[in-house]
XYZ file of N, CA, C and O in Angstrom:
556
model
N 113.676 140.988 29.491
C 113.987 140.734 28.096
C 115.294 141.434 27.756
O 115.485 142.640 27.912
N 116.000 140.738 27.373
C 117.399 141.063 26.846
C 117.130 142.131 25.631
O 116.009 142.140 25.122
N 118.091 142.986 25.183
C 118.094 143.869 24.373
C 118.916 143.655 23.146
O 120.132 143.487 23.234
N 118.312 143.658 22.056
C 119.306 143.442 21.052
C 120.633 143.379 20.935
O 121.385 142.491 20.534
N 120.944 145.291 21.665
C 122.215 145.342 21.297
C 123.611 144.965 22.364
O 124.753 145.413 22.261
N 122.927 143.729 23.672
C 123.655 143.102 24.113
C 124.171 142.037 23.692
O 125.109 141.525 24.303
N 123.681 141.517 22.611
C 124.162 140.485 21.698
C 124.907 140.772 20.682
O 125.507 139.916 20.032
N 124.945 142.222 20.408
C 125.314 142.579 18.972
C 124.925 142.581 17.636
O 125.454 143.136 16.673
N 123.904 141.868 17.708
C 122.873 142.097 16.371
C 121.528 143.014 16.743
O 120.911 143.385 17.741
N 121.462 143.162 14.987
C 120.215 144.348 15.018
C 119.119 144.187 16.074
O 118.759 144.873 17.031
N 118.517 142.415 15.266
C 117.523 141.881 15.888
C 117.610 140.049 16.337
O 118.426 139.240 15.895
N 116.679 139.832 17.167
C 116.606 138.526 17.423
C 116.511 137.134 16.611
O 116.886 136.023 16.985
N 115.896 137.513 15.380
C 115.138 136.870 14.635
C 114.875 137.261 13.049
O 114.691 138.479 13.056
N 114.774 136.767 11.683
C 114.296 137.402 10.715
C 115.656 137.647 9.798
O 116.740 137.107 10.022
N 115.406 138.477 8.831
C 116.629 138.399 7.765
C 117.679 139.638 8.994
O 118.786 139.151 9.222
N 117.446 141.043 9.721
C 118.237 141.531 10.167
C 118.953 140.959 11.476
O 119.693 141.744 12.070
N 118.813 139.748 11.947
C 119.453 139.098 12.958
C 121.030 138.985 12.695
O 121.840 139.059 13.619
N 121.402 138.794 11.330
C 122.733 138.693 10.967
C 123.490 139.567 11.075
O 124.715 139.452 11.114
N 123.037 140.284 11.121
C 123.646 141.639 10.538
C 123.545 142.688 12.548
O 122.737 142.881 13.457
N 124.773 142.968 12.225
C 125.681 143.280 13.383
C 125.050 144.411 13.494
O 124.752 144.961 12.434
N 124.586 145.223 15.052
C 124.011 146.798 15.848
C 124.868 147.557 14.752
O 124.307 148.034 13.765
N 126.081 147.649 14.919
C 126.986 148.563 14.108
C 127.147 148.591 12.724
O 128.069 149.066 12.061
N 126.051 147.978 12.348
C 126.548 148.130 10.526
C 125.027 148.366 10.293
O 124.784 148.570 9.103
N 123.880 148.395 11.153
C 122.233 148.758 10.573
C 122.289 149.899 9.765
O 121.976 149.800 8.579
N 122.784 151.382 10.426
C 122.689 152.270 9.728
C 123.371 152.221 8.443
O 122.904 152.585 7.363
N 124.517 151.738 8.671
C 124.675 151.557 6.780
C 124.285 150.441 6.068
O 124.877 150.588 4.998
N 123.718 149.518 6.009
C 123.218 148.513 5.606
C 121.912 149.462 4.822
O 121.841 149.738 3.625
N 120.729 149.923 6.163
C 119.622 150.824 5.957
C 120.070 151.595 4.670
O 119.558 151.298 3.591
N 121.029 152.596 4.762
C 121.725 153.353 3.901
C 121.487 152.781 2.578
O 120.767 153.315 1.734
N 122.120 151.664 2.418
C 122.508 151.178 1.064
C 121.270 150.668 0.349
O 121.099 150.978 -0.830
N 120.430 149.933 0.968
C 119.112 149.601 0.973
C 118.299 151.165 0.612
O 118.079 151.393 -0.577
N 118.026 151.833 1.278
C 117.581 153.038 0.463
C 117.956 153.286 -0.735
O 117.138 153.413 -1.646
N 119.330 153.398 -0.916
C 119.977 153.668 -2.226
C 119.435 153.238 -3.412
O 118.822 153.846 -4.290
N 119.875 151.679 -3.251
C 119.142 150.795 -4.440
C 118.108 150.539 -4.512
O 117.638 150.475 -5.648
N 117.307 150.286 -3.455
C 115.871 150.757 -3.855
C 115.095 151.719 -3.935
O 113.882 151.643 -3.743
N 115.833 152.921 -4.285
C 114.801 154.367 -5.232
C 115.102 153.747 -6.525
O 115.880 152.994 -7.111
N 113.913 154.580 -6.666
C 113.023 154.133 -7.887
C 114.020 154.667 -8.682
O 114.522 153.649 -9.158
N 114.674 155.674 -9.164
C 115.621 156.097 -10.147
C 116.659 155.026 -10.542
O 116.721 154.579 -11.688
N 117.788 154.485 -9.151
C 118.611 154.045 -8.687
C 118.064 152.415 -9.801
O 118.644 151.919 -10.767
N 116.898 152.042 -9.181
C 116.969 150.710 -9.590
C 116.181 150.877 -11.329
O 115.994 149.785 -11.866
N 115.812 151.932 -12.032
C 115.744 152.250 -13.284
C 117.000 152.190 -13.863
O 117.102 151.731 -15.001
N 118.026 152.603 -13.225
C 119.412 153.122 -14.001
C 119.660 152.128 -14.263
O 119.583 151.728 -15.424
N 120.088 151.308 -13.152
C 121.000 149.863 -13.331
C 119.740 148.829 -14.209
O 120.169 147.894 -14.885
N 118.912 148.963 -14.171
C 118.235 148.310 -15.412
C 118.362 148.539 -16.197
O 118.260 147.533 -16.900
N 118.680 149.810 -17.050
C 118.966 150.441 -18.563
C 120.043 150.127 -18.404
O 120.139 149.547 -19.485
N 120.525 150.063 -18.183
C 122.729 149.645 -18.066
C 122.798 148.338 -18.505
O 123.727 147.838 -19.139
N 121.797 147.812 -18.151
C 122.244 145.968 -18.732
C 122.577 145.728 -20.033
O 123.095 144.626 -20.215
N 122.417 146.533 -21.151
C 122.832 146.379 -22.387
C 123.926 147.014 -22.383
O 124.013 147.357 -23.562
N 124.913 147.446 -21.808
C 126.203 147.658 -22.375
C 126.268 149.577 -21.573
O 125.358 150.199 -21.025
N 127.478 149.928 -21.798
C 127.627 151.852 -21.615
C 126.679 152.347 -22.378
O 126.367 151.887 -23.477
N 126.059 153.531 -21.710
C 125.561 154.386 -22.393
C 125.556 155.938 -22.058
O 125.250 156.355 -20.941
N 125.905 156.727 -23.073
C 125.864 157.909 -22.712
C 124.442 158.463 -21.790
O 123.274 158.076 -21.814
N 125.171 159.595 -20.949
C 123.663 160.585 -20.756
C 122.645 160.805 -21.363
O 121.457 160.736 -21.048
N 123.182 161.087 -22.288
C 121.082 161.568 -23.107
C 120.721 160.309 -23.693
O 119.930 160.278 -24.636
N 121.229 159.278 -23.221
C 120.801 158.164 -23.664
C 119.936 157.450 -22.825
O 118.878 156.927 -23.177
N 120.559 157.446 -21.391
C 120.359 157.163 -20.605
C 119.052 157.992 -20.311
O 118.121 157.442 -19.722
N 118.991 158.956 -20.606
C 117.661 160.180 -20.219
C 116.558 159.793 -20.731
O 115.469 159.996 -20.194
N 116.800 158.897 -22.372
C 115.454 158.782 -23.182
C 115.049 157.473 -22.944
O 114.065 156.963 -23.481
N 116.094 156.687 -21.819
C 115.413 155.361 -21.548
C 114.526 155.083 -20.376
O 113.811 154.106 -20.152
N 114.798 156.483 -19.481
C 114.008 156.677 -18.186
C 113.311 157.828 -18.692
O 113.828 158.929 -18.878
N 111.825 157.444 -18.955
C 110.718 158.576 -18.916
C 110.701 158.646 -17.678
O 110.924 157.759 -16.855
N 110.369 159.973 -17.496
C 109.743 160.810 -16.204
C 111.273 161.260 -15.590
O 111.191 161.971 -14.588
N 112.327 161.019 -15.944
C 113.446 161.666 -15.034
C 114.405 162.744 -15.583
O 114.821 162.945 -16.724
N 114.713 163.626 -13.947
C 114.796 164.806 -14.862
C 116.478 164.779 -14.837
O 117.158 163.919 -14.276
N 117.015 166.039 -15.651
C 118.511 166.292 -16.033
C 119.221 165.844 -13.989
O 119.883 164.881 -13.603
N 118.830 166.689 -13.438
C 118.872 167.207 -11.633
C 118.734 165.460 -11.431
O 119.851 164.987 -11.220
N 118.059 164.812 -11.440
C 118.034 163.538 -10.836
C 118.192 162.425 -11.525
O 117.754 161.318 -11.212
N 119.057 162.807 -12.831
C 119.527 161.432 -13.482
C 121.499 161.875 -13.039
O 122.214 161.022 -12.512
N 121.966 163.133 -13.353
C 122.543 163.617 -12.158
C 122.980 163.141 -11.206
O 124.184 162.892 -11.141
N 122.539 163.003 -10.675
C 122.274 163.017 -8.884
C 122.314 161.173 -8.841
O 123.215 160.561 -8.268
N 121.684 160.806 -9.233
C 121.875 158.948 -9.650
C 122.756 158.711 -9.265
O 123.221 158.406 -8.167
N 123.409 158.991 -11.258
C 124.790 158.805 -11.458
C 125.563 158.622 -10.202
O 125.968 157.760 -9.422
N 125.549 159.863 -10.423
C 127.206 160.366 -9.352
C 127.036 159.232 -7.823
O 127.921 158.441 -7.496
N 125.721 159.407 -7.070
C 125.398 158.616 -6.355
C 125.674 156.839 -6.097
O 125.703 156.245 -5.019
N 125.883 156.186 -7.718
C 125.647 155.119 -8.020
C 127.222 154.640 -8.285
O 127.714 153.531 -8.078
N 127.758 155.673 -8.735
C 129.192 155.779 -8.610
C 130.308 155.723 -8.043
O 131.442 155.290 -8.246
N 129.451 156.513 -6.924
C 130.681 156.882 -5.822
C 130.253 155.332 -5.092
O 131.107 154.480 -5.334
N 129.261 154.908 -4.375
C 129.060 153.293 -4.264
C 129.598 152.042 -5.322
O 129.426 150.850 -5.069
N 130.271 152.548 -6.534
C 130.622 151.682 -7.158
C 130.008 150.558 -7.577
O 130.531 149.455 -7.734
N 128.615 150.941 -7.798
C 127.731 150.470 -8.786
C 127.675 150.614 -10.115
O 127.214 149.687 -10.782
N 128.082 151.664 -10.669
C 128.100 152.459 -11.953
C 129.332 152.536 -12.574
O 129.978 152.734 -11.545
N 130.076 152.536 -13.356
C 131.412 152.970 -13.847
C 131.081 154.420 -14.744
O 130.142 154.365 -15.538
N 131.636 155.347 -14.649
C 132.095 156.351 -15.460
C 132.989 156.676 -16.305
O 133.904 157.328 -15.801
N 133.107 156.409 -17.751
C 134.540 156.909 -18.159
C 134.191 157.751 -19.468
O 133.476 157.650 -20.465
N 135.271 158.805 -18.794
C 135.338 159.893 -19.661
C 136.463 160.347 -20.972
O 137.616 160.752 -20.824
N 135.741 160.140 -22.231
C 136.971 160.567 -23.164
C 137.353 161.473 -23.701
O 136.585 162.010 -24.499
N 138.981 162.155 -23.455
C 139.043 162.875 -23.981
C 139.162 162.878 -25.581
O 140.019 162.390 -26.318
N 137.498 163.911 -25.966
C 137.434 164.057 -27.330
C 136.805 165.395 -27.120
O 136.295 165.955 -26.150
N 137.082 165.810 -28.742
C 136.265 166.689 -29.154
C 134.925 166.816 -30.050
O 134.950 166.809 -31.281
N 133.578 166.949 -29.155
C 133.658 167.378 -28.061
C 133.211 166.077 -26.899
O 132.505 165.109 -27.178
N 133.816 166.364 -25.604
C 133.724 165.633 -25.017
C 132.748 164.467 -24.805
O 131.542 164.703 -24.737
N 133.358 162.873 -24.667
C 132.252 161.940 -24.461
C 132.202 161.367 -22.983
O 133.234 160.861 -22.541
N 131.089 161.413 -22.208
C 131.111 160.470 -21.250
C 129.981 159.512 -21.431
O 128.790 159.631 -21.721
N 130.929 158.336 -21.104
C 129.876 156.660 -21.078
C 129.635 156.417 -19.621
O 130.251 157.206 -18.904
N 128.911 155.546 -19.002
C 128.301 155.152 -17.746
C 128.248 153.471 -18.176
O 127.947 153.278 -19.354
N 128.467 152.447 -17.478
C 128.458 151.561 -17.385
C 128.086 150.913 -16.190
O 128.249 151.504 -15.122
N 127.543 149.627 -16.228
C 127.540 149.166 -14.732
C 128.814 148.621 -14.357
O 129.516 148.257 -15.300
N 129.251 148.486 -13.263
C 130.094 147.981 -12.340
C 130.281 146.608 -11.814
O 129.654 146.448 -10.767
N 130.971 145.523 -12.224
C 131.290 144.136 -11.230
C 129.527 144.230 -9.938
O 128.632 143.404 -9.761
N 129.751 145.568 -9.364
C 128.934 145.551 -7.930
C 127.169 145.748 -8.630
O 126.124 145.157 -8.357
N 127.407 146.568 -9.359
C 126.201 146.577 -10.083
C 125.343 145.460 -10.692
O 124.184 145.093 -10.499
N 126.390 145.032 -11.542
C 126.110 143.682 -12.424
C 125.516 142.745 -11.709
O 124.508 142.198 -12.157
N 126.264 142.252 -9.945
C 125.649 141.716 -9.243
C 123.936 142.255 -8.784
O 122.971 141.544 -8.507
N 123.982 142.940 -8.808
C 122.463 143.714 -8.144
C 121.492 143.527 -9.588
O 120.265 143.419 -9.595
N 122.133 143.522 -10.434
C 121.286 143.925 -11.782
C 119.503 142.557 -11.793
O 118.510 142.993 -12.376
N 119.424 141.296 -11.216
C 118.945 140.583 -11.876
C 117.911 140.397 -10.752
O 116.851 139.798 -10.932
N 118.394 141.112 -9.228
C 117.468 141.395 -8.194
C 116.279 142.641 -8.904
O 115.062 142.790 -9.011
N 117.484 143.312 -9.250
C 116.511 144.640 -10.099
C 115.497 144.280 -11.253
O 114.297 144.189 -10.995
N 115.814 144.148 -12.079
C 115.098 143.353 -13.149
C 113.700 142.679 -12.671
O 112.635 142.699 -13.288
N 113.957 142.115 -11.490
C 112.836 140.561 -10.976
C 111.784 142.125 -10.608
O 110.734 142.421 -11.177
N 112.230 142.624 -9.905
C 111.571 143.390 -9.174
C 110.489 144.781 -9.886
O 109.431 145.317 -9.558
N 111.324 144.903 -10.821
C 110.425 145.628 -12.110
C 109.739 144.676 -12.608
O 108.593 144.972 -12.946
N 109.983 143.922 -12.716
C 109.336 142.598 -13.378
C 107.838 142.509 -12.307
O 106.635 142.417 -12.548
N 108.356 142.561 -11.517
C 107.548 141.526 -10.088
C 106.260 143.243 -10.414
O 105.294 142.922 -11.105
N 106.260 144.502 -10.065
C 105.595 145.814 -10.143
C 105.017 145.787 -11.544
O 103.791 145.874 -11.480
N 105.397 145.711 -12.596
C 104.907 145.614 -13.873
C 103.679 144.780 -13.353
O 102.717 145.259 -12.753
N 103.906 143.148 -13.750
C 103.329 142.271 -13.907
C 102.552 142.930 -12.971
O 102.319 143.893 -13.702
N 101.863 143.243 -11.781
C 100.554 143.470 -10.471
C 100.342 144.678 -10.613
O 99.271 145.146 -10.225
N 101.175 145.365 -11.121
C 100.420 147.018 -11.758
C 98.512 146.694 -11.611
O 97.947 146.933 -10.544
N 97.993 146.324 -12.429
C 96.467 146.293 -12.103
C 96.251 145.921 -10.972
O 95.961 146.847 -10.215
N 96.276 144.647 -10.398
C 96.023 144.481 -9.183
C 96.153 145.164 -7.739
O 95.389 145.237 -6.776
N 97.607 145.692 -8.031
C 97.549 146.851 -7.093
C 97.309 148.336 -6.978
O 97.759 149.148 -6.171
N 96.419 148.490 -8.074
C 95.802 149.697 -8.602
C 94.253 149.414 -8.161
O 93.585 150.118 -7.404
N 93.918 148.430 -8.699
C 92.503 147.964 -7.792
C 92.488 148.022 -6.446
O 91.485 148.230 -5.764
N 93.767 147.813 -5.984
C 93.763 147.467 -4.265
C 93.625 148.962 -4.039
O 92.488 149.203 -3.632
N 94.088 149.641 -4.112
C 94.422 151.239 -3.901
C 93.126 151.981 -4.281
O 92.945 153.053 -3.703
N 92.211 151.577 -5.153
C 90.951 151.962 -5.656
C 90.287 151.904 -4.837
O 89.695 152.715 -4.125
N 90.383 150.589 -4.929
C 89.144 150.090 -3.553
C 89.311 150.314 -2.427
O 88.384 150.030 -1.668
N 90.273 150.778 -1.989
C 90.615 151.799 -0.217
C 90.012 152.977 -0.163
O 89.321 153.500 0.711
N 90.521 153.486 -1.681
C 90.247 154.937 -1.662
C 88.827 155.225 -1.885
O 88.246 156.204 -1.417
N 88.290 154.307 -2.638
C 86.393 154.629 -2.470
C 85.664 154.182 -0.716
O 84.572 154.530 -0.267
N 86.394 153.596 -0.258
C 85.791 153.089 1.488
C 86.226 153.791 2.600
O 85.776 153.734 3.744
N 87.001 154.358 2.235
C 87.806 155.203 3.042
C 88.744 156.954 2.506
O 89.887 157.286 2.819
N 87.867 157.634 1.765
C 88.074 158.649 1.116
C 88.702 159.947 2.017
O 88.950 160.985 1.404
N 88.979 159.869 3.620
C 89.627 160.720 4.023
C 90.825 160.367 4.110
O 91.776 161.139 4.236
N 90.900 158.596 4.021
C 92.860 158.588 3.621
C 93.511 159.169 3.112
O 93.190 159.210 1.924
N 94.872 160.060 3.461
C 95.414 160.388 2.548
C 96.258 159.692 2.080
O 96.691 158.888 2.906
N 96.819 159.609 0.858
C 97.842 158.214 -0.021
C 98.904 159.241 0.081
O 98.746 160.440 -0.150
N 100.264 158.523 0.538
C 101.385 159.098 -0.466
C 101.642 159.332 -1.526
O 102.742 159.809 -1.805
């Protein structure tokens, strides 16, 4: 059996067949990125236009100063996010999405969409493991 990376792709078959040995790890990369859970919160609150930080803070319950932070800057430097800062007194910074963002935005959306909507169902599923099998441990 031939080996993947004598052909030059990841894999044989499937959506990673396209995609070239030498670009998996960053492909993987980017794919992590946008899909944490923060990452794909942000660029969902962004769809209405810039918004400051503490704005941005009261539209994501559960996230903290350290990892809305950490997003940002993250989402940024990938050029997902726009940042612009004005000089005022006292200082304003806005966050916007990005051309690259904007594109990603409606994958994101479906996908909150898609977790919302089966929230019960996959709370039952997880129930019902955990009563048949009670030494599982869950992540």
């Amino acid at each position: 059996m031939r080996d993947s990376a004598d052909t030059g792709m990841a894999a044989w078959v499937g959506p990673c067949a396209s995609i070239p040995v030498e670009h998996m790890d960053f492909v993987r990369q980017v794919l992590d990125r946008v899909g944490d859970k923060w990452s794909m919160l942000v660029i969902a609150v962004l769809e209405s236009g810039p918004m400051r930080y503490t704005d941005l803070r009261r539209q994501i319950p559960g996230i903290s100063q350290r990892m809305l932070t950490r997003t940002l800057r993250q989402l940024a430097d990938d050029g997902l996010v726009s940042r612009t800062a004005y000089a005022e007194v006292p200082p304003r910074v806005e966050y916007a999405l990005a051309p690259l963002g904007g594109e990603l935005h409606d994958i994101v959306r479906q996908l909150i969409g898609w977790a919302a909507d089966h929230h019960d169902e996959i709370r039952a599923n997880r129930s019902r493991l955990d009563a048949t099998a009670p030494s599982r441990a869950r992540p």
